[in-house]
Coordinates of C-alpha atoms and ligand atoms in Angstrom, one line a residue:
X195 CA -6.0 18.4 -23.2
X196 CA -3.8 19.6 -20.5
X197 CA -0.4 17.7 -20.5
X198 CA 1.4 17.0 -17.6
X199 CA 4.9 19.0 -17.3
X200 CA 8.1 16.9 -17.5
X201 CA 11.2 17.7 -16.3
X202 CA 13.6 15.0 -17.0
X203 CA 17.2 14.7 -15.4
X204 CA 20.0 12.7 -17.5
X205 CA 23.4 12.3 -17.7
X206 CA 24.9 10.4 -20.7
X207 CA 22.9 8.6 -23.9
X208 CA 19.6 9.6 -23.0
X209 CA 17.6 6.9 -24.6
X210 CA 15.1 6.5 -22.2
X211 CA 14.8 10.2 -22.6
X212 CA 14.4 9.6 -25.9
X213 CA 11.5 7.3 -25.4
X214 CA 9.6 9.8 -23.6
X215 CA 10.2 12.0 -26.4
X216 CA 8.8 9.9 -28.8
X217 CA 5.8 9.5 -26.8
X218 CA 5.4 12.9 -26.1
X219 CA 4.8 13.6 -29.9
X220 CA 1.9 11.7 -29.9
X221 CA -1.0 13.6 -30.1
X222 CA -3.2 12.1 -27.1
X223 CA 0.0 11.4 -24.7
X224 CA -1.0 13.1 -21.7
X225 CA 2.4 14.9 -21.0
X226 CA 5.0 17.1 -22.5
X227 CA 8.8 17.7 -21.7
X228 CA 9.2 21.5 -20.3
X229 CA 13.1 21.0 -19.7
X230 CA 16.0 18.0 -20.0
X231 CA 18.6 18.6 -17.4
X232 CA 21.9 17.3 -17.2
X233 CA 24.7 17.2 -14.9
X234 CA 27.2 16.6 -17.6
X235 CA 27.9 19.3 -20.2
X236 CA 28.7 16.2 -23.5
X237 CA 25.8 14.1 -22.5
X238 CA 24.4 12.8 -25.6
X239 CA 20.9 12.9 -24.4
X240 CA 21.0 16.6 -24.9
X241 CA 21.3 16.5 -28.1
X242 CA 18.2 14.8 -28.7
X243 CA 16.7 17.4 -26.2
X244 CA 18.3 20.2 -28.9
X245 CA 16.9 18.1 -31.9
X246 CA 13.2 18.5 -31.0
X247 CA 13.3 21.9 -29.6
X248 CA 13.0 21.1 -26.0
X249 CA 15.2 23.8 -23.9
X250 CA 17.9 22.2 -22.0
X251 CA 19.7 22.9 -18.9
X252 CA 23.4 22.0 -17.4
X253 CA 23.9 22.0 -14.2
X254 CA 27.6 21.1 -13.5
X255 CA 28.1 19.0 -10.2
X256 CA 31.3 19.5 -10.6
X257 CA 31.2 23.2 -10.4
X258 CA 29.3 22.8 -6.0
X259 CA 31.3 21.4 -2.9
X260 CA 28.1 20.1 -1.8
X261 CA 25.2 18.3 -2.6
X262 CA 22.5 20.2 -1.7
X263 CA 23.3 23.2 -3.2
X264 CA 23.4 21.4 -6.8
X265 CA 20.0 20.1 -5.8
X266 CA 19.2 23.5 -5.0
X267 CA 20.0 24.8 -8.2
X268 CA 18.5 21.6 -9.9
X269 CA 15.1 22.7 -7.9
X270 CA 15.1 25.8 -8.9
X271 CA 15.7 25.2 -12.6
X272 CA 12.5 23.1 -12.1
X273 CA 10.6 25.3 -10.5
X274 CA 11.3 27.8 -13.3
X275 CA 9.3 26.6 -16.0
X276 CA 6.6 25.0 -13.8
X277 CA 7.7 21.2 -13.9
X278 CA 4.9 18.7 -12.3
X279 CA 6.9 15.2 -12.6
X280 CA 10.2 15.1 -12.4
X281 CA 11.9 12.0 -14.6
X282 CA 15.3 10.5 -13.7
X283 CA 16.7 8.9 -16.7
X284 CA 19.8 7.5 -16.7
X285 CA 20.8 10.5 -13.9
X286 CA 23.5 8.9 -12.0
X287 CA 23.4 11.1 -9.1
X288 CA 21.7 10.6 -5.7
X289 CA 19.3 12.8 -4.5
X290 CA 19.7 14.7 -0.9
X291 CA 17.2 14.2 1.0
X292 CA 16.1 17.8 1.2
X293 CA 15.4 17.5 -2.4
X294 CA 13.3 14.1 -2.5
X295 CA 11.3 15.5 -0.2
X296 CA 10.3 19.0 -2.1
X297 CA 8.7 16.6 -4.7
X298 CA 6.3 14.1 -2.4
X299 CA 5.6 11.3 -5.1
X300 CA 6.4 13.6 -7.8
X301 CA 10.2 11.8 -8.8
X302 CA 10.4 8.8 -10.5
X303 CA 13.3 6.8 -12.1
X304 CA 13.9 3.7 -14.1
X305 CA 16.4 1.6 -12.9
X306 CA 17.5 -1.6 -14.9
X307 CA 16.4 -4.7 -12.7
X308 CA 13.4 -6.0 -11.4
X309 CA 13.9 -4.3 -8.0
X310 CA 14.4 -4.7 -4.7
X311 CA 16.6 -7.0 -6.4
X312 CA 19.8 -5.7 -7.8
X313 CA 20.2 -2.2 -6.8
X314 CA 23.4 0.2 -7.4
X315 CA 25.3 0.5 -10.7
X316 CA 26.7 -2.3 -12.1
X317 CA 22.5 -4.7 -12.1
X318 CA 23.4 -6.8 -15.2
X319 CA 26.7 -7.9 -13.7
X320 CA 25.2 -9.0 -10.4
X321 CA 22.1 -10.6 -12.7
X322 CA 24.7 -12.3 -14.4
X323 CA 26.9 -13.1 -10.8
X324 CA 23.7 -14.7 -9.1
X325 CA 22.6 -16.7 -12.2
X326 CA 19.0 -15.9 -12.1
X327 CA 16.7 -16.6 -15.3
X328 CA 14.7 -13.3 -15.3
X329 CA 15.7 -10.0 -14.9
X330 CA 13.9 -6.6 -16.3
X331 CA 13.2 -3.1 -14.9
X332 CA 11.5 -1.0 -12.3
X333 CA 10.0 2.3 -12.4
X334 CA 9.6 3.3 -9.0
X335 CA 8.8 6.6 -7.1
X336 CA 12.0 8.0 -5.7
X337 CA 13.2 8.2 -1.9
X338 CA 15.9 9.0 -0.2
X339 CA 16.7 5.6 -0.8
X340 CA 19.0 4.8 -3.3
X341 CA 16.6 2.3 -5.4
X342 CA 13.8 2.1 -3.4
X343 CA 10.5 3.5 -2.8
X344 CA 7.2 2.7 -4.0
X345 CA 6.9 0.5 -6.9
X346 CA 4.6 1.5 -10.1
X347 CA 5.4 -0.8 -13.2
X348 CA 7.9 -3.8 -13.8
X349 CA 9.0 -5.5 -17.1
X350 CA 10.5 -8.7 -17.6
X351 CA 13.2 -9.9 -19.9
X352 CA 14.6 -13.5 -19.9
X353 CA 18.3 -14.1 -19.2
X354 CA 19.8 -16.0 -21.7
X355 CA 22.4 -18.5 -21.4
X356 CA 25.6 -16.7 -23.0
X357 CA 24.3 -13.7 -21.9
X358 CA 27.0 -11.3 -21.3
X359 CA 26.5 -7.5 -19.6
X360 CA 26.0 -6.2 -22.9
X361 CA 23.2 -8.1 -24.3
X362 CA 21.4 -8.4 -21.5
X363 CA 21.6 -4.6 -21.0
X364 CA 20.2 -4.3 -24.6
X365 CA 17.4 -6.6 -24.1
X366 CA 16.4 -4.8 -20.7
X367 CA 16.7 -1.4 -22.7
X368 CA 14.5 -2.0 -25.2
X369 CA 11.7 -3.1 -22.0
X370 CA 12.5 0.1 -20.4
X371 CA 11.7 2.2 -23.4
X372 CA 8.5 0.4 -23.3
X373 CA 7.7 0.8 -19.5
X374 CA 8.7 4.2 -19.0
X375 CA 6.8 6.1 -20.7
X376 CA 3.6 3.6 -20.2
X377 CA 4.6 4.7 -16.3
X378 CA 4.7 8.3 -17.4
X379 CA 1.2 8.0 -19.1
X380 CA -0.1 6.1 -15.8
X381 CA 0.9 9.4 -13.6
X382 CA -0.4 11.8 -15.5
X383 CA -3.9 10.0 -16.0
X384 CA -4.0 10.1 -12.6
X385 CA -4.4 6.6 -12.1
X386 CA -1.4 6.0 -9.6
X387 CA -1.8 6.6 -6.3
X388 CA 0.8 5.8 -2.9
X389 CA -0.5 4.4 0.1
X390 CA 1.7 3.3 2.8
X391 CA 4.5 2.9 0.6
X392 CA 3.1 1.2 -2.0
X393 CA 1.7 2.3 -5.4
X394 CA -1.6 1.3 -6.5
X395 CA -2.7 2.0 -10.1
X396 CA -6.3 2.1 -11.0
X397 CA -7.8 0.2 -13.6
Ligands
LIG595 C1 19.3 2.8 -18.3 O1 19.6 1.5 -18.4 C2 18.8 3.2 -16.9 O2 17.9 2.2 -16.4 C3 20.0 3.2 -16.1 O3 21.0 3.8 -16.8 C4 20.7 3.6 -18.2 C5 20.6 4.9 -18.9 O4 20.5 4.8 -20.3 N1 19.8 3.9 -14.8 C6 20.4 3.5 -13.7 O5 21.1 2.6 -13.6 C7 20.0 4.3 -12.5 N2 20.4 3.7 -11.3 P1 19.9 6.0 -21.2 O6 20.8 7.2 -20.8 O7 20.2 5.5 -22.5 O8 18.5 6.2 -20.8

C-alpha cells in the first residue's frame, strides 16, 4: 500500500500527534509520518516524535523578524522529504498567506470546538462563558483564516454542569484523538473532496 506522507507541525504536548502515531502503526492505516516539526525547541511532542524514530525538525520562530520567512523555511523543510498532507497539531502559529496557499487543501488542523463556533485560543473558556450544552472539535482544511475553512469531521462532547476549563478540555481531547486521525484516514483514501468551500466525503 502506498501511504500518504505526513508532515505534522506542533508546538507543546503533542498528543494529538501522538494519536496519529498510534494510528500510523497500524498496519492498513493509509498514511505515515515523514517529519514532526516544531516551532519550539522543549515541546514535548518531539519527544514522542524521537521515541518512534520519526526525524524531527525545529524551526525557531523566534530566531525570523518575519513571518514568511519562517514559513519559508517551514515549506522547505516539507518539501524536503516529500510531505503530501501537512497536519497542524496543537501548532499555535498562524499561517501567512503565501504559505496556505502553496498547499491548496493539503493543511489541516484540529481545533477544540465545534466550529465556526468558538474560534481563537482560549474555546473551553468561551464554551464555558456562553453556557452552551455541547461542545467538541473540528478538523477542518486550513485558510488564511484563522479557524476557518472547509469543514471535514466534527465530534461532540457534552458540557457538564461543574465543568471547568480543564475537564472539559480533557473530555474534548480524548474526541480529538479519535477524530483526527479518522480525518487523516478520510484524506488519504481519497474520499474527501472541496467544492465551493465545503468538504464533501464519499461514502
Ligand atoms: C488541542 O486541544 C488542539 O485542538 C488545540 O491545542 C491542543 C493541543 O494539544 N489546538 C488549537 O487550539 C489550535 N487553535 P496537543 O499538543 O496535546 O495535541
Amino acid at each position: 500500500m502506498t501511504k500518504l506522507k505526513l508532515g505534522v507541525l506542533i508546538s507543546g504536548r503533542g498528543s494529538n500527534l501522538q494519536a496519529l502515531i498510534d494510528a500510523c502503526a497500524v498496519a492498513d492505516y493509509p498514511a505515515e509520518i515523514v517529519i514532526v516539526i516544531s516551532n519550539r525547541p522543549n515541546a514535548r511532542g518531539l519527544e514522542r516524535a524521537v521515541a518512534v524514530g520519526i526525524p524531527i525538525q525545529v524551526i525557531e520562530h523566534t530566531a525570523y523578524s518575519d513571518r514568511e520567512n519562517f514559513d519559508r523555511d517551514v515549506d522547505a523543510a516539507l518539501r524536503t522529504v516529500g510531505v503530501e498532507l501537512v497536519c497542524l497539531a496543537g501548532f499555535m502559529r498562524l499561517l501567512s498567506a503565501w504559505l496556505v496557499e502553496q498547499w491548496p487543501d493539503r493543511i489541516v488542523n484540529i481545533h477544540p470546538s465545534l466550529l465556526p463556533a468558538f474560534k481563537g485560543t482560549d474555546s473551553h473558556a468561551q464554551v464555558l462563558a456562553a453556557g452552551v450544552e455541547v461542545s467538541g472539535c473540528t478538523v477542518h482544511f486550513v485558510v488564511p483564516e484563522m479557524d476557518a475553512g472547509p469543514i471535514i469531521l466534527q465530534a461532540e462532547v457534552p458540557v457538564l454542569p461543574g465543568d471547568d476549563e480543564d475537564s472539559l478540555a480533557a473530555r474534548v481531547l480524548t474526541a480529538e484523538h479519535q477524530c483526527y486521525p479518522h480525518a487523516v484516514r478520510l484524506i488519504a483514501e481519497n474520499r474527501v473532496t472541496v467544492t465551493d468551500g465545503r468538504a464533501v466525503i464519499a461514502n
